[in-house]
mmCIF file of C-alpha atoms and ligand atoms in Angstrom:
data_model
loop_
_atom_site.group_PDB
_atom_site.id
_atom_site.type_symbol
_atom_site.label_atom_id
_atom_site.label_comp_id
_atom_site.label_asym_id
_atom_site.label_seq_id
_atom_site.Cartn_x
_atom_site.Cartn_y
_atom_site.Cartn_z
ATOM 1 C CA MET R 1 -49.480 -137.527 10.770
ATOM 2 C CA THR R 2 -46.827 -140.108 11.845
ATOM 3 C CA GLN R 3 -45.687 -139.419 15.383
ATOM 4 C CA ASN R 4 -43.428 -140.869 18.037
ATOM 5 C CA ALA R 5 -42.075 -139.705 21.287
ATOM 6 C CA THR R 6 -39.637 -137.338 19.545
ATOM 7 C CA THR R 7 -42.161 -135.872 17.149
ATOM 8 C CA THR R 8 -41.682 -132.210 16.724
ATOM 9 C CA ALA R 9 -43.464 -129.157 15.388
ATOM 10 C CA THR R 10 -41.570 -127.006 12.997
ATOM 11 C CA LEU R 11 -41.304 -123.383 13.995
ATOM 12 C CA ALA R 12 -40.328 -120.325 11.913
ATOM 13 C CA GLY R 13 -36.685 -120.716 10.862
ATOM 14 C CA GLY R 14 -37.001 -124.456 10.684
ATOM 15 C CA ILE R 15 -36.556 -124.927 14.446
ATOM 16 C CA GLN R 16 -37.869 -128.242 15.718
ATOM 17 C CA MET R 17 -39.940 -128.069 18.951
ATOM 18 C CA PRO R 18 -40.991 -131.304 20.694
ATOM 19 C CA LEU R 19 -44.786 -131.732 20.549
ATOM 20 C CA VAL R 20 -44.808 -132.988 24.159
ATOM 21 C CA GLY R 21 -42.913 -131.039 26.870
ATOM 22 C CA PHE R 22 -42.820 -130.960 30.647
ATOM 23 C CA GLY R 23 -44.546 -127.984 32.334
ATOM 24 C CA THR R 24 -43.187 -126.757 35.680
ATOM 25 C CA TRP R 25 -45.795 -124.238 36.671
ATOM 26 C CA GLN R 26 -46.412 -124.495 40.477
ATOM 27 C CA ILE R 27 -43.495 -126.937 41.008
ATOM 28 C CA THR R 28 -40.792 -125.224 43.125
ATOM 29 C CA GLY R 29 -37.664 -125.876 45.173
ATOM 30 C CA ASP R 30 -35.776 -129.189 45.198
ATOM 31 C CA GLU R 31 -38.948 -130.975 44.093
ATOM 32 C CA CYS R 32 -38.691 -129.016 40.807
ATOM 33 C CA THR R 33 -35.176 -130.152 40.152
ATOM 34 C CA ARG R 34 -36.194 -133.791 40.910
ATOM 35 C CA CYS R 35 -39.222 -133.573 38.676
ATOM 36 C CA VAL R 36 -37.322 -132.065 35.701
ATOM 37 C CA LYS R 37 -34.663 -134.772 35.993
ATOM 38 C CA ASP R 38 -37.382 -137.507 36.208
ATOM 39 C CA ALA R 39 -39.086 -135.933 33.162
ATOM 40 C CA ILE R 40 -35.870 -135.989 31.095
ATOM 41 C CA ALA R 41 -35.231 -139.604 32.186
ATOM 42 C CA ALA R 42 -38.802 -140.426 31.031
ATOM 43 C CA GLY R 43 -37.964 -139.055 27.588
ATOM 44 C CA TYR R 44 -39.079 -135.453 27.705
ATOM 45 C CA ARG R 45 -36.788 -133.052 25.799
ATOM 46 C CA LEU R 46 -38.854 -129.830 26.138
ATOM 47 C CA ILE R 47 -38.782 -128.184 29.609
ATOM 48 C CA ASP R 48 -41.089 -125.180 30.204
ATOM 49 C CA THR R 49 -40.505 -122.602 32.924
ATOM 50 C CA ALA R 50 -41.139 -118.871 33.447
ATOM 51 C CA GLN R 51 -39.729 -115.994 35.524
ATOM 52 C CA VAL R 52 -42.937 -115.871 37.574
ATOM 53 C CA TYR R 53 -42.830 -119.559 38.391
ATOM 54 C CA GLY R 54 -39.766 -118.778 40.663
ATOM 55 C CA ASN R 55 -38.054 -122.113 39.690
ATOM 56 C CA GLU R 56 -35.603 -121.128 36.877
ATOM 57 C CA GLU R 57 -32.607 -121.904 39.126
ATOM 58 C CA GLN R 58 -34.009 -125.299 40.076
ATOM 59 C CA VAL R 59 -34.682 -126.068 36.443
ATOM 60 C CA GLY R 60 -31.166 -125.003 35.651
ATOM 61 C CA ALA R 61 -29.813 -127.376 38.290
ATOM 62 C CA ALA R 62 -31.713 -130.183 36.664
ATOM 63 C CA LEU R 63 -30.435 -129.220 33.167
ATOM 64 C CA ARG R 64 -26.794 -129.301 34.339
ATOM 65 C CA THR R 65 -27.088 -132.711 36.053
ATOM 66 C CA CYS R 66 -29.496 -134.663 33.938
ATOM 67 C CA GLY R 67 -26.872 -136.193 31.741
ATOM 68 C CA VAL R 68 -28.439 -135.106 28.463
ATOM 69 C CA PRO R 69 -26.389 -132.555 26.448
ATOM 70 C CA ARG R 70 -27.906 -129.051 26.447
ATOM 71 C CA GLU R 71 -28.239 -129.085 22.637
ATOM 72 C CA GLN R 72 -30.580 -132.067 22.842
ATOM 73 C CA LEU R 73 -32.931 -130.165 25.102
ATOM 74 C CA PHE R 74 -35.572 -127.450 24.297
ATOM 75 C CA VAL R 75 -35.831 -124.918 27.083
ATOM 76 C CA THR R 76 -38.583 -122.347 27.227
ATOM 77 C CA THR R 77 -38.897 -119.481 29.617
ATOM 78 C CA LYS R 78 -41.145 -116.383 29.720
ATOM 79 C CA ILE R 79 -40.638 -112.750 30.558
ATOM 80 C CA TRP R 80 -43.122 -111.670 33.194
ATOM 81 C CA PHE R 81 -45.348 -108.705 32.160
ATOM 82 C CA ARG R 82 -44.158 -106.621 35.127
ATOM 83 C CA HIS R 83 -40.885 -106.412 33.266
ATOM 84 C CA PHE R 84 -42.312 -105.132 29.999
ATOM 85 C CA GLU R 85 -40.168 -102.067 29.649
ATOM 86 C CA ALA R 86 -37.069 -102.078 27.423
ATOM 87 C CA ASP R 87 -34.312 -102.040 30.003
ATOM 88 C CA LYS R 88 -36.214 -104.240 32.562
ATOM 89 C CA ALA R 89 -37.169 -106.877 29.951
ATOM 90 C CA LEU R 90 -33.573 -107.139 28.729
ATOM 91 C CA ALA R 91 -32.162 -107.335 32.287
ATOM 92 C CA SER R 92 -34.688 -109.879 33.352
ATOM 93 C CA ALA R 93 -34.017 -112.079 30.271
ATOM 94 C CA HIS R 94 -30.277 -111.989 31.054
ATOM 95 C CA GLU R 95 -31.158 -112.934 34.702
ATOM 96 C CA SER R 96 -33.259 -115.820 33.388
ATOM 97 C CA LEU R 97 -30.259 -117.132 31.376
ATOM 98 C CA ARG R 98 -28.003 -116.798 34.447
ATOM 99 C CA LYS R 99 -30.466 -118.664 36.640
ATOM 100 C CA LEU R 100 -31.040 -121.451 34.016
ATOM 101 C CA GLY R 101 -27.180 -121.660 33.582
ATOM 102 C CA THR R 102 -27.488 -121.528 29.805
ATOM 103 C CA ASP R 103 -26.233 -119.137 27.085
ATOM 104 C CA TYR R 104 -29.519 -119.313 25.177
ATOM 105 C CA VAL R 105 -33.111 -120.432 25.471
ATOM 106 C CA ASP R 106 -34.835 -122.329 22.716
ATOM 107 C CA LEU R 107 -38.010 -120.351 23.079
ATOM 108 C CA LEU R 108 -38.651 -116.964 24.885
ATOM 109 C CA LEU R 109 -42.237 -115.943 25.422
ATOM 110 C CA LEU R 110 -43.953 -112.720 26.583
ATOM 111 C CA HIS R 111 -45.985 -113.849 29.544
ATOM 112 C CA TRP R 112 -49.438 -112.143 29.125
ATOM 113 C CA PRO R 113 -50.431 -109.349 26.742
ATOM 114 C CA PHE R 114 -50.298 -106.605 29.390
ATOM 115 C CA GLY R 115 -48.214 -103.433 29.894
ATOM 116 C CA ASN R 116 -45.635 -102.308 27.347
ATOM 117 C CA THR R 117 -45.745 -105.439 25.168
ATOM 118 C CA TYR R 118 -44.246 -103.492 22.222
ATOM 119 C CA ALA R 119 -41.028 -102.561 24.155
ATOM 120 C CA ALA R 120 -40.788 -106.179 25.381
ATOM 121 C CA TRP R 121 -41.343 -107.642 21.988
ATOM 122 C CA ARG R 122 -38.478 -105.520 20.536
ATOM 123 C CA VAL R 123 -36.259 -106.827 23.337
ATOM 124 C CA GLN R 124 -37.193 -110.356 22.239
ATOM 125 C CA GLU R 125 -36.438 -109.464 18.631
ATOM 126 C CA LYS R 126 -33.007 -108.252 19.734
ATOM 127 C CA LEU R 127 -32.324 -111.383 21.794
ATOM 128 C CA LEU R 128 -33.373 -113.506 18.767
ATOM 129 C CA LYS R 129 -30.840 -111.634 16.503
ATOM 130 C CA GLU R 130 -28.113 -112.133 19.135
ATOM 131 C CA GLY R 131 -28.821 -115.852 19.378
ATOM 132 C CA LYS R 132 -29.804 -115.703 23.053
ATOM 133 C CA ALA R 133 -33.297 -117.027 21.955
ATOM 134 C CA ARG R 134 -33.631 -119.478 19.099
ATOM 135 C CA ALA R 135 -37.308 -118.582 18.712
ATOM 136 C CA ILE R 136 -39.631 -115.986 20.290
ATOM 137 C CA GLY R 137 -43.380 -116.003 20.979
ATOM 138 C CA VAL R 138 -46.160 -115.083 23.364
ATOM 139 C CA SER R 139 -48.402 -116.608 25.924
ATOM 140 C CA ASN R 140 -52.119 -115.972 26.599
ATOM 141 C CA TYR R 141 -52.568 -113.761 23.582
ATOM 142 C CA ALA R 142 -56.090 -113.369 22.097
ATOM 143 C CA PRO R 143 -56.590 -113.383 18.293
ATOM 144 C CA SER R 144 -56.804 -109.567 17.960
ATOM 145 C CA GLN R 145 -53.613 -109.124 20.032
ATOM 146 C CA LEU R 146 -51.741 -111.517 17.805
ATOM 147 C CA VAL R 147 -52.827 -109.765 14.643
ATOM 148 C CA ASP R 148 -51.931 -106.373 16.133
ATOM 149 C CA LEU R 149 -48.529 -107.525 17.325
ATOM 150 C CA MET R 150 -47.700 -108.990 13.898
ATOM 151 C CA GLU R 151 -48.787 -105.860 12.032
ATOM 152 C CA PHE R 152 -46.414 -103.492 13.723
ATOM 153 C CA ASN R 153 -43.349 -105.589 14.352
ATOM 154 C CA GLU R 154 -40.590 -107.182 12.251
ATOM 155 C CA VAL R 155 -40.650 -110.761 13.574
ATOM 156 C CA ALA R 156 -43.860 -112.771 13.999
ATOM 157 C CA PRO R 157 -44.456 -114.821 17.130
ATOM 158 C CA ALA R 158 -43.386 -118.397 16.430
ATOM 159 C CA VAL R 159 -45.642 -119.806 19.272
ATOM 160 C CA ASN R 160 -48.678 -118.733 21.344
ATOM 161 C CA GLN R 161 -48.855 -120.799 24.527
ATOM 162 C CA ILE R 162 -52.335 -120.669 26.069
ATOM 163 C CA GLU R 163 -54.658 -122.791 28.283
ATOM 164 C CA THR R 164 -56.084 -125.453 26.057
ATOM 165 C CA HIS R 165 -57.795 -128.678 26.757
ATOM 166 C CA LEU R 166 -60.887 -130.690 25.844
ATOM 167 C CA LEU R 167 -63.169 -128.280 27.798
ATOM 168 C CA ALA R 168 -61.542 -125.154 26.362
ATOM 169 C CA GLN R 169 -60.226 -125.833 22.932
ATOM 170 C CA GLN R 170 -59.590 -122.236 21.785
ATOM 171 C CA LYS R 171 -60.909 -122.966 18.309
ATOM 172 C CA GLU R 172 -61.164 -119.377 17.096
ATOM 173 C CA LEU R 173 -57.689 -118.656 18.271
ATOM 174 C CA ALA R 174 -56.373 -121.854 16.695
ATOM 175 C CA ALA R 175 -57.867 -120.870 13.341
ATOM 176 C CA VAL R 176 -56.134 -117.407 13.504
ATOM 177 C CA MET R 177 -52.854 -119.021 14.485
ATOM 178 C CA ALA R 178 -53.032 -121.579 11.718
ATOM 179 C CA ARG R 179 -53.613 -118.719 9.182
ATOM 180 C CA LYS R 180 -50.680 -116.752 10.587
ATOM 181 C CA GLY R 181 -48.303 -119.720 10.913
ATOM 182 C CA ILE R 182 -48.098 -119.445 14.707
ATOM 183 C CA ALA R 183 -47.651 -122.826 16.553
ATOM 184 C CA HIS R 184 -50.269 -123.572 19.217
ATOM 185 C CA GLN R 185 -48.948 -124.757 22.593
ATOM 186 C CA ALA R 186 -51.324 -125.895 25.340
ATOM 187 C CA TYR R 187 -50.661 -125.291 28.959
ATOM 188 C CA SER R 188 -52.947 -127.093 31.510
ATOM 189 C CA PRO R 189 -53.732 -129.691 28.783
ATOM 190 C CA LEU R 190 -55.416 -131.815 31.335
ATOM 191 C CA GLY R 191 -57.718 -128.996 32.377
ATOM 192 C CA SER R 192 -56.097 -128.167 35.739
ATOM 193 C CA GLY R 193 -58.960 -128.587 38.326
ATOM 194 C CA ARG R 194 -61.264 -129.852 35.619
ATOM 195 C CA ALA R 195 -59.605 -133.166 34.777
ATOM 196 C CA LYS R 196 -62.348 -135.297 36.508
ATOM 197 C CA GLU R 197 -65.034 -133.475 34.597
ATOM 198 C CA MET R 198 -63.386 -134.269 31.272
ATOM 199 C CA PHE R 199 -62.395 -137.824 32.183
ATOM 200 C CA ASP R 200 -65.937 -138.718 33.136
ATOM 201 C CA THR R 201 -67.477 -137.801 29.671
ATOM 202 C CA PRO R 202 -68.733 -140.679 27.530
ATOM 203 C CA ALA R 203 -66.473 -139.540 24.665
ATOM 204 C CA VAL R 204 -63.324 -139.815 26.723
ATOM 205 C CA LYS R 205 -64.368 -143.060 28.439
ATOM 206 C CA ALA R 206 -65.340 -144.746 25.189
ATOM 207 C CA ALA R 207 -62.042 -143.788 23.386
ATOM 208 C CA ALA R 208 -60.023 -144.872 26.434
ATOM 209 C CA ALA R 209 -61.752 -148.279 26.436
ATOM 210 C CA ALA R 210 -61.393 -148.711 22.654
ATOM 211 C CA HIS R 211 -57.652 -148.072 22.664
ATOM 212 C CA GLY R 212 -56.721 -149.509 26.052
ATOM 213 C CA LYS R 213 -55.448 -146.097 27.154
ATOM 214 C CA THR R 214 -56.139 -143.879 30.174
ATOM 215 C CA PRO R 215 -58.545 -140.923 29.942
ATOM 216 C CA ALA R 216 -55.516 -138.594 30.384
ATOM 217 C CA GLN R 217 -53.795 -140.198 27.389
ATOM 218 C CA ILE R 218 -56.989 -139.652 25.308
ATOM 219 C CA ALA R 219 -57.210 -135.986 26.311
ATOM 220 C CA LEU R 220 -53.555 -135.430 25.426
ATOM 221 C CA ARG R 221 -53.638 -137.483 22.215
ATOM 222 C CA TYR R 222 -56.550 -135.412 21.019
ATOM 223 C CA LEU R 223 -54.536 -132.161 21.167
ATOM 224 C CA VAL R 224 -51.332 -133.626 19.673
ATOM 225 C CA GLN R 225 -53.341 -135.242 16.864
ATOM 226 C CA ARG R 226 -54.673 -131.664 16.074
ATOM 227 C CA GLY R 227 -50.977 -130.550 15.883
ATOM 228 C CA ILE R 228 -51.091 -128.733 19.197
ATOM 229 C CA SER R 229 -48.025 -129.072 21.370
ATOM 230 C CA ILE R 230 -48.617 -129.883 25.049
ATOM 231 C CA ILE R 231 -46.779 -129.286 28.311
ATOM 232 C CA PRO R 232 -48.532 -131.423 30.897
ATOM 233 C CA LYS R 233 -47.367 -131.098 34.527
ATOM 234 C CA THR R 234 -47.168 -133.785 37.207
ATOM 235 C CA THR R 235 -44.833 -134.498 40.072
ATOM 236 C CA HIS R 236 -45.250 -138.274 39.729
ATOM 237 C CA ALA R 237 -42.709 -140.110 37.578
ATOM 238 C CA ALA R 238 -45.335 -142.754 36.582
ATOM 239 C CA ARG R 239 -47.683 -140.036 35.287
ATOM 240 C CA MET R 240 -44.841 -138.389 33.353
ATOM 241 C CA ARG R 241 -44.378 -141.679 31.560
ATOM 242 C CA GLU R 242 -48.053 -142.065 30.960
ATOM 243 C CA ASN R 243 -48.415 -138.514 29.565
ATOM 244 C CA ILE R 244 -45.786 -139.048 26.949
ATOM 245 C CA ALA R 245 -46.978 -142.530 25.888
ATOM 246 C CA ILE R 246 -49.442 -141.214 23.368
ATOM 247 C CA PHE R 247 -47.786 -141.819 20.008
ATOM 248 C CA ASP R 248 -48.605 -145.534 19.549
ATOM 249 C CA PHE R 249 -52.276 -145.095 18.687
ATOM 250 C CA GLN R 250 -54.526 -142.885 16.480
ATOM 251 C CA LEU R 251 -57.979 -141.608 17.336
ATOM 252 C CA SER R 252 -60.520 -142.153 14.603
ATOM 253 C CA ALA R 253 -62.352 -139.345 12.887
ATOM 254 C CA ALA R 254 -65.513 -140.222 14.795
ATOM 255 C CA GLU R 255 -63.656 -140.145 18.135
ATOM 256 C CA MET R 256 -61.975 -136.802 17.199
ATOM 257 C CA GLN R 257 -65.468 -135.435 16.387
ATOM 258 C CA ALA R 258 -66.958 -136.620 19.698
ATOM 259 C CA LEU R 259 -64.002 -135.228 21.594
ATOM 260 C CA ALA R 260 -64.250 -131.880 19.706
ATOM 261 C CA ALA R 261 -67.828 -131.570 20.911
ATOM 262 C CA LEU R 262 -66.657 -131.436 24.537
ATOM 263 C CA ASP R 263 -65.503 -127.835 24.111
ATOM 264 C CA THR R 264 -67.285 -125.364 26.424
ATOM 265 C CA GLY R 265 -65.332 -122.420 25.136
ATOM 266 C CA ARG R 266 -64.564 -121.413 28.759
ATOM 267 C CA PRO R 267 -60.959 -121.634 29.868
ATOM 268 C CA LEU R 268 -60.261 -121.151 33.538
ATOM 269 C CA ILE R 269 -57.595 -118.497 33.225
ATOM 270 C CA GLY R 270 -56.292 -118.274 29.675
ATOM 271 C CA LEU R 271 -58.707 -115.762 28.213
ATOM 272 C CA PRO R 272 -57.024 -112.309 28.283
ATOM 273 C CA GLN R 273 -59.987 -110.474 26.609
ATOM 274 C CA ASP R 274 -62.104 -111.442 29.660
ATOM 275 C CA GLY R 275 -61.894 -108.548 32.204
ATOM 276 C CA ALA R 276 -62.285 -110.625 35.321
ATOM 277 C CA LYS R 277 -59.619 -113.118 34.122
ATOM 278 C CA ALA R 278 -57.287 -110.249 33.176
ATOM 279 C CA GLU R 279 -57.724 -108.808 36.742
ATOM 280 C CA ALA R 280 -56.953 -112.205 38.213
ATOM 281 C CA ALA R 281 -53.800 -112.575 36.184
ATOM 282 C CA MET R 282 -52.686 -109.002 37.238
ATOM 283 C CA ARG R 283 -52.618 -110.311 40.852
ATOM 284 C CA TRP R 284 -50.057 -113.060 40.158
HETATM 285 C C1 1BO I 1 -49.436 -117.383 35.623
HETATM 286 C C2 1BO I 1 -49.089 -118.561 34.911
HETATM 287 C C3 1BO I 1 -49.972 -118.984 33.739
HETATM 288 C C4 1BO I 1 -49.444 -120.163 32.999
HETATM 289 O O1 1BO I 1 -48.098 -119.936 32.532
#
């Protein structure tokens, strides 16, 4: 696959989604506006937010003042599961558009497979038809939940965004998504609190030394080389530039194999079929 900083994944309907985006989870207030502007200046064109992150207004302020036309940006937000009833989901989506200061989002996701997901999905289908969302999808859905959603609804999810990194590669989910034509997007691609654990592995260290890249770039490149889009988060402009500079080298088949073997199958949060993790997510 030939890739550069503007490489995209093609979603249903031919929509182009950048493979590397900027994640804003846990970045709030003025710092969020500053970070989003820094990210756009560093070359990011996909900005990911969510109702529950509490920063849509700050993301909106950055979008308005960054100097890049709206149509050149790809904006994702997510409807929080507490809003998964028809009226509430619709009202909250309109509220998101108001806060973001935009007439449409490029991608609208259902945030967790809880509550009345069917009512919320039909709201997403309506917003898609009206052009308020260019693509619709889900986040944190397990294989069986994707299959179920697709069986009983008109539009298939274009994307499933879920915790994915070297230590939790979501291989079974990825196989189902590939079969169903659903794009895989990774949040926490650097493993959240587990970055050091992954960076200290011989496979990551060896690839970093061989390519003159940082361990973070190896971890991110591995995902992108598998066709997984990523939304790394950082508040540091230098790290933003580092995280997107992953298109000028290629990992070998042997390196990919060694990195694939780091999978523990244990995500920290993104495993909705696990009761304890579902309970934790309910508390957000
Ligand atoms: C509760 C947020 C998980 C990542 O979007």
